[in-house]
Amino acid sequence: MKRVKGLWNKTVFPLFLMILTPHVALIMWYVSVHCEGSYSVFLGHFAGKPFYTSIIELWATMRPPSQFSVLVLFGFSVWSVILMKLLPGKIIKGPLTPKGNIPVYVDNGFLNYIVTMATFSIITVLLKVQGFSPSVIYDRFDEFIATLQIFSPLFCVLLYLKGRYWPSTTDNGVSGNFIFDFYWGTELYPRIFGIDIKVFTNCRFGMTVWALLVCIHALKSFELYGFVDSMFVSAVLQLIYITKFFWWEGGYMSTIDIMVDRAGYYICWGCLVYVPTFYASVSMYLVQQPVHLGITWSSLILLTGILCIAVNYLADLQKQEVRGTGGKCLVWGKRPNIIRAKYQLENGKEKESILLASGWWGLARHFNYLAEIMLALCWTVPSLFVNIMPYSYVIFLTFLLIHRSYRDDDKCGDKYGSFWVEYCQMVPHRIVPLLF
Ligand code: NDP
């Protein structure tokens, strides 16, 4: 039974995801642009044809990488790396790793984001004056997907080899199963020429490109129809969320993405390809499917979305503050209810950490996930209920976060043992208070 579970977790599931996800990334674009945002129209395109010819036809609709797409993506990557290196920021420390290392970062993510978005706005105005528009990226997005689909797996191969033969820290290693090692990664905090790879792929590329694409989609929509409130509401909520992300980037360095997930296909390919294609799919959909919501619905959705973003942010911040002050702070006006949980590093050294069992962390063990799902729903609802396609992201996110809550329970159970059991008894629900 254990062998079957191992085979599933370490080989079949990773292989399945690595085969499936590149198609999904392409399908999101194809359905938005060629199928009126409808999965049934999409299926109709390939009805009656054998599965493999449908797949070949689908990939054949995508134009190959062009000089334009390669230059834009390469130029943007170089820009991001330069900003990462040059912009000032406080030196912050990540959490202690299982091998006893402490990663160090320059906290310049918010500045990086502001400089990039401001530069994009200036470029947009300059291009518009000349009669051009950055919305050409929407028009030629298939070339960008093709470029990402070729370069990102190659980048993951490089990361696999780097972690295996030239690791940056002792938090590296292989399991001996190539499929799993490639998928999961061989190194926790790889750095190349001092550039932290996960900060680059997750924050400076993935999250920033998501924000830029939302702006490009909104611009395209404006060029086509003028002001459309559904696009406005969806774009504003996504941009507030992404801005919040960069404001809190220091806290992101203590999340599962960074402290647990290694730099492999799962997280790096995900941030390089999946975030631009899948996460930005709602606004991509709205370009061709505008909806007029009216002022009442627009305001209601906008306010609910902002509330959810605030809850998500405050929950993440609460954990960070309680740990940062060693529990000497107030949570919702009261002294926090905490467990001082002991755990051991791989070298046997004993350490202590704090588990917060009040405030947002007393409602459910991952109440922040509920707010995350709700806010994604808020920026999707402006598309109304004509098609399932725009809901793909929020459906995916729900599965991802439920799965993650189980993963985190396993991870924390292994790390904290009886202290985690005690916390689970105090806070019995994973994500939704009283329900789940
Ligand atoms: P959490 O922020 O919930 O972090 C979990 C970690 O926090 C645990 O591994 C543990 O780490 C520590 N922890 C767990 N319980 C407690 C507690 N009661 N008190 C103190 N520390 C605790 O999860 P994520 O890292 O997954 O999420 C971070 C943010 O990113 C969230 O806002 C989430 O919604 C968002 N997110 C967004 C995704 C997206 O694709 N849009 C995907 C995933 C997350 P330790 O070992 O340090 O104890």
Tab-separated table of C-alpha atoms and ligand atoms in Angstrom:
chain	number	residue	atom	x	y	z
A	1	MET	CA	0.000	0.000	0.000
A	2	LYS	CA	2.854	2.358	0.983
A	3	ARG	CA	4.631	1.552	-2.318
A	4	VAL	CA	1.504	2.297	-4.331
A	5	LYS	CA	1.039	5.619	-2.495
A	6	GLY	CA	4.716	6.449	-3.099
A	7	LEU	CA	4.427	5.558	-6.797
A	8	TRP	CA	1.345	7.753	-7.114
A	9	ASN	CA	2.811	10.758	-5.209
A	10	LYS	CA	6.310	10.583	-6.599
A	11	THR	CA	5.816	9.464	-10.184
A	12	VAL	CA	2.293	9.151	-11.591
A	13	PHE	CA	0.815	12.389	-10.208
A	14	PRO	CA	3.844	14.612	-11.054
A	15	LEU	CA	4.019	13.088	-14.551
A	16	PHE	CA	0.291	13.584	-15.046
A	17	LEU	CA	0.543	17.250	-13.988
A	18	MET	CA	3.585	17.912	-16.160
A	19	ILE	CA	1.752	16.493	-19.188
A	20	LEU	CA	-1.556	18.199	-18.436
A	21	THR	CA	-0.593	21.717	-17.359
A	22	PRO	CA	1.072	22.951	-20.596
A	23	HIS	CA	-2.170	22.051	-22.437
A	24	VAL	CA	-4.295	23.821	-19.841
A	25	ALA	CA	-2.188	26.977	-20.209
A	26	LEU	CA	-2.821	26.917	-23.961
A	27	ILE	CA	-6.506	26.016	-23.658
A	28	MET	CA	-7.212	29.095	-21.493
A	29	TRP	CA	-5.980	31.343	-24.290
A	30	TYR	CA	-7.643	29.344	-27.062
A	31	VAL	CA	-11.041	29.300	-25.353
A	32	SER	CA	-10.901	33.026	-24.528
A	33	VAL	CA	-9.810	34.119	-27.973
A	34	HIS	CA	-11.244	31.535	-30.389
A	35	CYS	CA	-14.261	30.036	-28.596
A	36	GLU	CA	-16.159	33.028	-27.173
A	37	GLY	CA	-14.944	31.974	-23.720
A	38	SER	CA	-16.971	28.764	-23.853
A	39	TYR	CA	-15.662	25.272	-23.105
A	40	SER	CA	-18.605	23.768	-25.051
A	41	VAL	CA	-17.671	25.733	-28.170
A	42	PHE	CA	-14.098	24.551	-27.605
A	43	LEU	CA	-15.198	20.893	-27.386
A	44	GLY	CA	-17.372	21.440	-30.471
A	45	HIS	CA	-14.258	22.502	-32.439
A	46	PHE	CA	-12.760	19.081	-31.927
A	47	ALA	CA	-15.928	16.951	-31.835
A	48	GLY	CA	-15.672	13.654	-33.675
A	49	LYS	CA	-11.894	13.866	-34.071
A	50	PRO	CA	-9.488	11.476	-32.397
A	51	PHE	CA	-7.996	12.847	-29.180
A	52	TYR	CA	-4.419	13.039	-30.466
A	53	THR	CA	-5.349	14.920	-33.668
A	54	SER	CA	-7.341	17.402	-31.558
A	55	ILE	CA	-4.279	17.992	-29.400
A	56	ILE	CA	-2.069	18.463	-32.456
A	57	GLU	CA	-4.601	20.850	-34.019
A	58	LEU	CA	-4.825	22.813	-30.792
A	59	TRP	CA	-1.068	23.286	-30.594
A	60	ALA	CA	-0.947	24.111	-34.309
A	61	THR	CA	-3.233	27.130	-33.749
A	62	MET	CA	-0.512	28.695	-31.618
A	63	ARG	CA	1.999	30.760	-33.547
A	64	PRO	CA	5.653	29.941	-32.752
A	65	PRO	CA	7.793	32.297	-30.668
A	66	SER	CA	8.514	35.480	-32.587
A	67	GLN	CA	11.417	37.873	-32.307
A	68	PHE	CA	8.934	40.268	-30.681
A	69	SER	CA	7.789	37.852	-27.960
A	70	VAL	CA	11.322	36.670	-27.196
A	71	LEU	CA	12.626	40.245	-27.002
A	72	VAL	CA	9.778	41.442	-24.769
A	73	LEU	CA	10.067	38.496	-22.362
A	74	PHE	CA	13.851	38.534	-22.319
A	75	GLY	CA	13.907	42.324	-21.933
A	76	PHE	CA	11.405	42.149	-19.081
A	77	SER	CA	13.414	39.428	-17.310
A	78	VAL	CA	16.640	41.429	-17.601
A	79	TRP	CA	14.790	44.533	-16.349
A	80	SER	CA	13.513	42.606	-13.326
A	81	VAL	CA	16.922	41.180	-12.490
A	82	ILE	CA	18.517	44.627	-12.721
A	83	LEU	CA	15.859	46.107	-10.421
A	84	MET	CA	16.260	43.210	-8.002
A	85	LYS	CA	19.949	44.015	-7.771
A	86	LEU	CA	19.831	47.802	-7.779
A	87	LEU	CA	16.774	48.857	-5.796
A	88	PRO	CA	17.362	49.461	-2.107
A	89	GLY	CA	15.473	47.638	0.626
A	90	LYS	CA	15.734	46.467	4.202
A	91	ILE	CA	17.647	43.234	4.715
A	92	ILE	CA	15.203	40.614	5.963
A	93	LYS	CA	15.663	37.033	7.041
A	94	GLY	CA	13.568	34.063	5.974
A	95	PRO	CA	12.655	31.227	8.350
A	96	LEU	CA	15.231	28.745	9.556
A	97	THR	CA	15.425	25.830	7.109
A	98	PRO	CA	15.400	22.152	8.173
A	99	LYS	CA	19.170	22.102	7.541
A	100	GLY	CA	19.673	25.125	9.787
A	101	ASN	CA	20.223	27.799	7.096
A	102	ILE	CA	18.666	31.258	7.256
A	103	PRO	CA	18.011	32.806	3.811
A	104	VAL	CA	18.548	36.549	3.548
A	105	TYR	CA	16.603	38.854	1.198
A	106	VAL	CA	16.548	42.494	0.176
A	107	ASP	CA	12.985	43.631	0.779
A	108	ASN	CA	12.603	45.726	-2.390
A	109	GLY	CA	9.588	43.978	-3.944
A	110	PHE	CA	7.109	46.818	-3.475
A	111	LEU	CA	9.502	49.395	-4.915
A	112	ASN	CA	10.228	47.029	-7.800
A	113	TYR	CA	6.509	46.702	-8.484
A	114	ILE	CA	5.858	50.464	-8.334
A	115	VAL	CA	8.832	51.276	-10.605
A	116	THR	CA	7.765	48.591	-13.094
A	117	MET	CA	4.107	49.658	-13.190
A	118	ALA	CA	5.050	53.347	-13.483
A	119	THR	CA	7.480	52.544	-16.311
A	120	PHE	CA	4.781	50.496	-18.037
A	121	SER	CA	2.362	53.453	-17.776
A	122	ILE	CA	4.952	55.811	-19.292
A	123	ILE	CA	5.716	53.346	-22.112
A	124	THR	CA	1.972	53.008	-22.769
A	125	VAL	CA	1.541	56.784	-23.116
A	126	LEU	CA	4.624	57.067	-25.361
A	127	LEU	CA	3.435	54.201	-27.577
A	128	LYS	CA	-0.093	55.639	-27.777
A	129	VAL	CA	1.318	58.993	-28.927
A	130	GLN	CA	3.110	57.121	-31.737
A	131	GLY	CA	-0.085	55.242	-32.654
A	132	PHE	CA	0.923	51.907	-31.054
A	133	SER	CA	-0.405	50.096	-28.014
A	134	PRO	CA	0.871	47.473	-25.544
A	135	SER	CA	-2.419	45.669	-26.214
A	136	VAL	CA	-0.545	44.085	-29.144
A	137	ILE	CA	0.638	41.637	-26.471
A	138	TYR	CA	-2.979	40.466	-26.096
A	139	ASP	CA	-3.306	40.205	-29.905
A	140	ARG	CA	-0.142	38.128	-30.146
A	141	PHE	CA	-0.403	36.332	-26.818
A	142	ASP	CA	-0.041	32.898	-28.427
A	143	GLU	CA	3.524	33.840	-29.429
A	144	PHE	CA	4.201	34.689	-25.794
A	145	ILE	CA	2.735	31.400	-24.580
A	146	ALA	CA	4.873	29.538	-27.113
A	147	THR	CA	7.982	31.345	-25.909
A	148	LEU	CA	7.196	30.594	-22.267
A	149	GLN	CA	6.363	26.966	-23.056
A	150	ILE	CA	9.809	26.483	-24.625
A	151	PHE	CA	12.048	28.464	-22.278
A	152	SER	CA	10.454	27.613	-18.918
A	153	PRO	CA	11.008	23.827	-19.029
A	154	LEU	CA	14.598	24.476	-20.156
A	155	PHE	CA	14.997	26.772	-17.190
A	156	CYS	CA	13.668	23.991	-14.939
A	157	VAL	CA	16.269	21.593	-16.389
A	158	LEU	CA	18.937	24.147	-15.516
A	159	LEU	CA	17.558	24.369	-11.970
A	160	TYR	CA	17.541	20.577	-11.666
A	161	LEU	CA	21.218	20.398	-12.695
A	162	LYS	CA	22.190	23.355	-10.546
A	163	GLY	CA	20.598	21.928	-7.412
A	164	ARG	CA	22.142	18.566	-8.096
A	165	TYR	CA	25.703	19.575	-8.944
A	166	TRP	CA	26.217	23.191	-7.824
A	167	PRO	CA	23.830	23.833	-4.930
A	168	SER	CA	23.812	27.232	-3.247
A	169	THR	CA	23.126	25.802	0.229
A	170	THR	CA	22.887	22.466	2.032
A	171	ASP	CA	19.060	22.545	1.546
A	172	ASN	CA	19.324	20.442	-1.583
A	173	GLY	CA	19.343	16.834	-2.665
A	174	VAL	CA	17.698	14.252	-4.877
A	175	SER	CA	15.393	11.379	-4.143
A	176	GLY	CA	16.801	9.259	-6.970
A	177	ASN	CA	13.512	9.406	-8.893
A	178	PHE	CA	14.236	11.752	-11.807
A	179	ILE	CA	10.563	12.515	-12.524
A	180	PHE	CA	9.896	13.558	-8.965
A	181	ASP	CA	13.168	15.474	-8.603
A	182	PHE	CA	12.535	17.434	-11.791
A	183	TYR	CA	8.950	18.167	-10.771
A	184	TRP	CA	9.666	19.055	-7.159
A	185	GLY	CA	13.146	20.534	-7.563
A	186	THR	CA	16.539	19.731	-6.175
A	187	GLU	CA	17.136	22.900	-4.173
A	188	LEU	CA	15.140	25.005	-1.734
A	189	TYR	CA	16.788	28.410	-2.159
A	190	PRO	CA	18.860	28.398	-5.375
A	191	ARG	CA	20.764	31.550	-6.188
A	192	ILE	CA	22.506	32.341	-9.465
A	193	PHE	CA	24.942	35.293	-9.388
A	194	GLY	CA	23.312	36.314	-6.111
A	195	ILE	CA	19.827	36.363	-7.663
A	196	ASP	CA	17.312	34.392	-5.614
A	197	ILE	CA	15.584	32.232	-8.212
A	198	LYS	CA	12.262	31.792	-6.407
A	199	VAL	CA	11.967	35.511	-5.700
A	200	PHE	CA	12.553	36.046	-9.421
A	201	THR	CA	10.139	33.391	-10.733
A	202	ASN	CA	7.367	33.838	-8.154
A	203	CYS	CA	7.431	37.578	-7.469
A	204	ARG	CA	9.390	39.530	-10.045
A	205	PHE	CA	8.158	37.465	-12.986
A	206	GLY	CA	4.905	35.651	-12.147
A	207	MET	CA	3.128	38.189	-9.955
A	208	THR	CA	4.406	41.221	-11.887
A	209	VAL	CA	3.489	39.776	-15.278
A	210	TRP	CA	0.028	38.985	-13.898
A	211	ALA	CA	-0.434	42.670	-12.959
A	212	LEU	CA	0.886	43.839	-16.338
A	213	LEU	CA	-1.411	41.453	-18.209
A	214	VAL	CA	-4.445	42.673	-16.270
A	215	CYS	CA	-3.540	46.228	-17.366
A	216	ILE	CA	-3.051	45.063	-20.965
A	217	HIS	CA	-6.429	43.282	-20.951
A	218	ALA	CA	-8.144	46.343	-19.478
A	219	LEU	CA	-6.485	48.543	-22.088
A	220	LYS	CA	-7.569	46.231	-24.905
A	221	SER	CA	-11.122	46.244	-23.583
A	222	PHE	CA	-11.080	50.059	-23.412
A	223	GLU	CA	-9.786	50.264	-26.991
A	224	LEU	CA	-12.600	47.979	-28.154
A	225	TYR	CA	-15.605	49.306	-26.235
A	226	GLY	CA	-14.621	52.246	-24.032
A	227	PHE	CA	-15.263	51.937	-20.287
A	228	VAL	CA	-16.738	48.572	-19.232
A	229	ASP	CA	-17.569	48.211	-15.556
A	230	SER	CA	-17.113	44.406	-15.359
A	231	MET	CA	-13.529	44.719	-16.607
A	232	PHE	CA	-13.001	47.697	-14.299
A	233	VAL	CA	-14.175	45.819	-11.177
A	234	SER	CA	-12.255	42.650	-11.999
A	235	ALA	CA	-9.050	44.497	-12.939
A	236	VAL	CA	-9.146	46.812	-9.913
A	237	LEU	CA	-9.610	43.900	-7.497
A	238	GLN	CA	-6.793	41.895	-9.078
A	239	LEU	CA	-4.494	44.918	-9.007
A	240	ILE	CA	-5.287	45.691	-5.351
A	241	TYR	CA	-4.585	42.054	-4.504
A	242	ILE	CA	-1.263	42.058	-6.370
A	243	THR	CA	-0.287	45.426	-4.851
A	244	LYS	CA	-1.081	43.974	-1.411
A	245	PHE	CA	1.088	40.998	-2.278
A	246	PHE	CA	4.103	43.198	-2.996
A	247	TRP	CA	3.467	45.391	0.057
A	248	TRP	CA	3.668	42.208	2.124
A	249	GLU	CA	6.426	40.503	0.110
A	250	GLY	CA	8.645	40.163	3.192
A	251	GLY	CA	5.916	38.006	4.775
A	252	TYR	CA	5.708	35.892	1.601
A	253	MET	CA	9.246	34.674	2.370
A	254	SER	CA	7.749	32.715	5.302
A	255	THR	CA	5.043	30.973	3.294
A	256	ILE	CA	4.843	27.413	2.019
A	257	ASP	CA	5.798	28.486	-1.542
A	258	ILE	CA	9.130	29.678	-0.273
A	259	MET	CA	9.969	27.632	2.821
A	260	VAL	CA	8.662	24.228	1.682
A	261	ASP	CA	8.388	24.074	-2.114
A	262	ARG	CA	11.678	23.516	-3.866
A	263	ALA	CA	12.631	25.373	-7.030
A	264	GLY	CA	11.426	22.812	-9.564
A	265	TYR	CA	8.778	22.452	-12.224
A	266	TYR	CA	5.921	22.674	-9.703
A	267	ILE	CA	6.627	26.158	-8.434
A	268	CYS	CA	8.941	27.688	-11.057
A	269	TRP	CA	7.160	26.501	-14.208
A	270	GLY	CA	3.925	27.354	-12.414
A	271	CYS	CA	4.993	30.952	-11.841
A	272	LEU	CA	6.574	31.386	-15.272
A	273	VAL	CA	3.768	29.885	-17.382
A	274	TYR	CA	0.703	29.109	-15.299
A	275	VAL	CA	0.411	32.452	-13.528
A	276	PRO	CA	0.488	34.523	-16.753
A	277	THR	CA	-1.876	32.197	-18.615
A	278	PHE	CA	-4.191	30.847	-15.927
A	279	TYR	CA	-4.217	33.441	-13.159
A	280	ALA	CA	-4.764	36.292	-15.625
A	281	SER	CA	-7.446	34.301	-17.479
A	282	VAL	CA	-10.429	36.159	-15.982
A	283	SER	CA	-9.463	39.524	-17.441
A	284	MET	CA	-8.374	37.799	-20.672
A	285	TYR	CA	-11.897	36.325	-20.890
A	286	LEU	CA	-13.551	39.696	-20.204
A	287	VAL	CA	-11.801	41.297	-23.205
A	288	GLN	CA	-14.150	39.468	-25.560
A	289	GLN	CA	-17.084	39.040	-23.191
A	290	PRO	CA	-17.827	42.474	-21.732
A	291	VAL	CA	-20.672	42.734	-19.231
A	292	HIS	CA	-22.416	45.869	-18.027
A	293	LEU	CA	-23.056	45.462	-14.309
A	294	GLY	CA	-24.369	48.882	-13.348
A	295	ILE	CA	-23.190	50.999	-10.473
A	296	THR	CA	-24.936	49.065	-7.667
A	297	TRP	CA	-23.539	45.647	-8.538
A	298	SER	CA	-20.133	47.068	-9.422
A	299	SER	CA	-19.856	48.821	-6.049
A	300	LEU	CA	-21.134	45.820	-4.121
A	301	ILE	CA	-18.684	43.386	-5.742
A	302	LEU	CA	-15.835	45.857	-5.433
A	303	LEU	CA	-16.469	46.444	-1.716
A	304	THR	CA	-16.861	42.739	-0.942
A	305	GLY	CA	-13.656	41.988	-2.835
A	306	ILE	CA	-11.725	44.686	-0.982
A	307	LEU	CA	-13.027	43.324	2.329
A	308	CYS	CA	-11.798	39.824	1.418
A	309	ILE	CA	-8.376	41.168	0.408
A	310	ALA	CA	-8.186	43.003	3.756
A	311	VAL	CA	-9.068	39.841	5.722
A	312	ASN	CA	-6.516	37.780	3.787
A	313	TYR	CA	-3.838	40.425	4.402
A	314	LEU	CA	-4.685	40.898	8.095
A	315	ALA	CA	-4.656	37.147	8.748
A	316	ASP	CA	-1.205	36.773	7.166
A	317	LEU	CA	0.041	39.850	9.003
A	318	GLN	CA	-1.317	38.636	12.363
A	319	LYS	CA	0.774	35.475	12.230
A	320	GLN	CA	3.832	37.456	11.217
A	321	GLU	CA	3.394	40.009	14.041
A	322	VAL	CA	2.806	37.414	16.741
A	323	ARG	CA	5.911	35.523	15.708
A	324	GLY	CA	7.916	38.721	15.180
A	325	THR	CA	7.165	39.972	18.707
A	326	GLY	CA	7.516	36.561	20.343
A	327	GLY	CA	3.827	36.696	21.285
A	328	LYS	CA	4.142	40.116	23.022
A	329	CYS	CA	1.423	41.907	21.062
A	330	LEU	CA	-2.349	42.226	21.024
A	331	VAL	CA	-4.582	40.147	18.783
A	332	TRP	CA	-8.029	41.653	18.283
A	333	GLY	CA	-7.388	43.755	21.411
A	334	LYS	CA	-6.448	40.810	23.651
A	335	ARG	CA	-3.292	38.946	24.577
A	336	PRO	CA	-2.829	36.219	21.946
A	337	ASN	CA	-3.583	32.634	22.715
A	338	ILE	CA	-0.358	30.887	21.715
A	339	ILE	CA	1.371	27.534	21.865
A	340	ARG	CA	5.136	27.595	22.201
A	341	ALA	CA	5.842	24.620	19.964
A	342	LYS	CA	9.162	22.832	20.112
A	343	TYR	CA	10.658	21.061	17.108
A	344	GLN	CA	13.961	19.601	15.985
A	345	LEU	CA	16.166	20.506	13.033
A	346	GLU	CA	17.615	17.693	10.924
A	347	ASN	CA	20.871	17.967	12.913
A	348	GLY	CA	18.938	17.268	16.124
A	349	LYS	CA	19.100	20.832	17.517
A	350	GLU	CA	15.932	21.824	19.369
A	351	LYS	CA	14.120	25.022	18.352
A	352	GLU	CA	10.918	26.774	19.355
A	353	SER	CA	8.248	28.483	17.309
A	354	ILE	CA	4.866	30.053	18.047
A	355	LEU	CA	1.504	28.716	16.939
A	356	LEU	CA	-1.232	31.312	17.232
A	357	ALA	CA	-4.619	29.936	18.290
A	358	SER	CA	-6.662	33.130	18.486
A	359	GLY	CA	-7.671	35.927	16.110
A	360	TRP	CA	-8.014	34.750	12.497
A	361	TRP	CA	-5.933	31.678	13.422
A	362	GLY	CA	-8.470	30.707	16.059
A	363	LEU	CA	-11.368	30.666	13.578
A	364	ALA	CA	-9.829	27.996	11.360
A	365	ARG	CA	-6.301	26.732	10.745
A	366	HIS	CA	-6.273	28.460	7.328
A	367	PHE	CA	-8.942	31.118	7.440
A	368	ASN	CA	-6.662	33.158	5.139
A	369	TYR	CA	-7.408	30.576	2.395
A	370	LEU	CA	-11.147	31.197	2.684
A	371	ALA	CA	-10.604	34.927	2.142
A	372	GLU	CA	-8.290	34.118	-0.793
A	373	ILE	CA	-10.964	31.973	-2.475
A	374	MET	CA	-13.702	34.544	-1.820
A	375	LEU	CA	-11.689	37.395	-3.262
A	376	ALA	CA	-10.908	35.387	-6.409
A	377	LEU	CA	-14.642	34.750	-6.687
A	378	CYS	CA	-15.264	38.501	-6.419
A	379	TRP	CA	-13.036	39.330	-9.358
A	380	THR	CA	-14.649	36.534	-11.390
A	381	VAL	CA	-18.318	37.255	-10.668
A	382	PRO	CA	-18.323	40.363	-12.931
A	383	SER	CA	-18.247	37.897	-15.851
A	384	LEU	CA	-21.672	36.675	-14.614
A	385	PHE	CA	-22.727	33.058	-15.115
A	386	VAL	CA	-22.757	32.551	-18.883
A	387	ASN	CA	-19.604	30.424	-19.075
A	388	ILE	CA	-17.610	28.219	-16.710
A	389	MET	CA	-14.297	29.215	-18.239
A	390	PRO	CA	-13.711	32.410	-16.212
A	391	TYR	CA	-14.413	30.377	-13.041
A	392	SER	CA	-11.573	27.983	-13.890
A	393	TYR	CA	-9.108	29.925	-11.745
A	394	VAL	CA	-11.299	30.045	-8.655
A	395	ILE	CA	-12.167	26.338	-9.008
A	396	PHE	CA	-8.491	25.487	-9.398
A	397	LEU	CA	-7.601	27.714	-6.421
A	398	THR	CA	-10.188	25.999	-4.227
A	399	PHE	CA	-8.677	22.579	-4.986
A	400	LEU	CA	-5.149	23.911	-4.623
A	401	LEU	CA	-5.813	25.433	-1.207
A	402	ILE	CA	-7.776	22.449	0.115
A	403	HIS	CA	-4.927	20.180	-0.976
A	404	ARG	CA	-2.458	22.625	0.569
A	405	SER	CA	-4.303	22.621	3.893
A	406	TYR	CA	-3.796	18.840	4.032
A	407	ARG	CA	-0.156	19.203	2.981
A	408	ASP	CA	0.373	21.799	5.671
A	409	ASP	CA	-1.263	19.631	8.321
A	410	ASP	CA	1.134	16.803	7.387
A	411	LYS	CA	4.110	19.122	7.375
A	412	CYS	CA	3.257	20.785	10.702
A	413	GLY	CA	2.233	17.461	12.269
A	414	ASP	CA	5.679	16.041	11.394
A	415	LYS	CA	7.442	19.187	12.558
A	416	TYR	CA	5.615	19.952	15.824
A	417	GLY	CA	4.163	16.544	16.806
A	418	SER	CA	2.033	16.801	19.970
A	419	PHE	CA	2.055	20.630	19.838
A	420	TRP	CA	0.303	20.480	16.464
A	421	VAL	CA	-2.195	17.949	17.823
A	422	GLU	CA	-2.912	20.394	20.662
A	423	TYR	CA	-3.440	23.242	18.165
A	424	CYS	CA	-5.752	21.061	16.036
A	425	GLN	CA	-7.793	20.289	19.137
A	426	MET	CA	-8.090	24.008	19.928
A	427	VAL	CA	-8.858	24.913	16.298
A	428	PRO	CA	-10.520	21.831	14.793
A	429	HIS	CA	-11.438	23.197	11.358
A	430	ARG	CA	-9.078	23.581	8.435
A	431	ILE	CA	-10.477	26.433	6.350
A	432	VAL	CA	-14.154	27.140	7.044
A	433	PRO	CA	-15.142	27.629	10.706
A	434	LEU	CA	-17.641	24.981	11.930
A	435	LEU	CA	-17.748	23.308	8.501
A	436	PHE	CA	-14.403	22.154	7.141
B	1	NDP	P1	0.042	30.003	5.567
B	1	NDP	O1	0.297	31.446	5.474
B	1	NDP	O2	-1.152	29.572	6.291
B	1	NDP	O3	1.351	29.377	6.212
B	1	NDP	C1	1.376	28.082	6.714
B	1	NDP	C2	2.575	27.997	7.613
B	1	NDP	O4	2.424	28.903	8.701
B	1	NDP	C3	2.708	26.628	8.232
B	1	NDP	O5	3.446	25.762	7.396
B	1	NDP	C4	3.441	26.947	9.517
B	1	NDP	O6	4.808	27.200	9.194
B	1	NDP	C5	2.842	28.266	9.919
B	1	NDP	N1	1.644	28.141	10.722
B	1	NDP	C6	0.597	27.289	10.563
B	1	NDP	N2	-0.343	27.506	11.496
B	1	NDP	C7	0.117	28.503	12.253
B	1	NDP	C8	-0.406	29.177	13.383
B	1	NDP	N3	-1.572	28.844	13.918
B	1	NDP	N4	0.327	30.166	13.938
B	1	NDP	C9	1.513	30.504	13.417
B	1	NDP	N5	2.069	29.914	12.345
B	1	NDP	C10	1.373	28.919	11.775
B	1	NDP	O7	-0.043	29.291	4.170
B	1	NDP	P2	0.541	29.621	2.740
B	1	NDP	O8	1.984	29.814	2.839
B	1	NDP	O9	0.023	28.552	1.858
B	1	NDP	O10	-0.211	30.969	2.286
B	1	NDP	C11	0.316	32.280	2.406
B	1	NDP	C12	-0.599	33.254	1.674
B	1	NDP	O11	-0.544	33.011	0.282
B	1	NDP	C13	-2.082	33.138	2.067
B	1	NDP	O12	-2.641	34.425	2.068
B	1	NDP	C14	-2.683	32.342	0.961
B	1	NDP	O13	-4.048	32.618	0.822
B	1	NDP	C15	-1.862	32.809	-0.226
B	1	NDP	N6	-1.772	31.788	-1.282
B	1	NDP	C16	-2.196	32.103	-2.544
B	1	NDP	C17	-2.134	31.171	-3.550
B	1	NDP	C18	-2.581	31.511	-4.941
B	1	NDP	O14	-2.246	30.765	-5.843
B	1	NDP	N7	-3.324	32.564	-5.136
B	1	NDP	C19	-1.587	29.811	-3.317
B	1	NDP	C20	-1.165	29.612	-1.957
B	1	NDP	C21	-1.253	30.566	-0.990
B	1	NDP	P3	6.032	27.027	10.243
B	1	NDP	O15	6.818	25.878	9.766
B	1	NDP	O16	6.788	28.315	10.127
B	1	NDP	O17	5.453	26.830	11.593
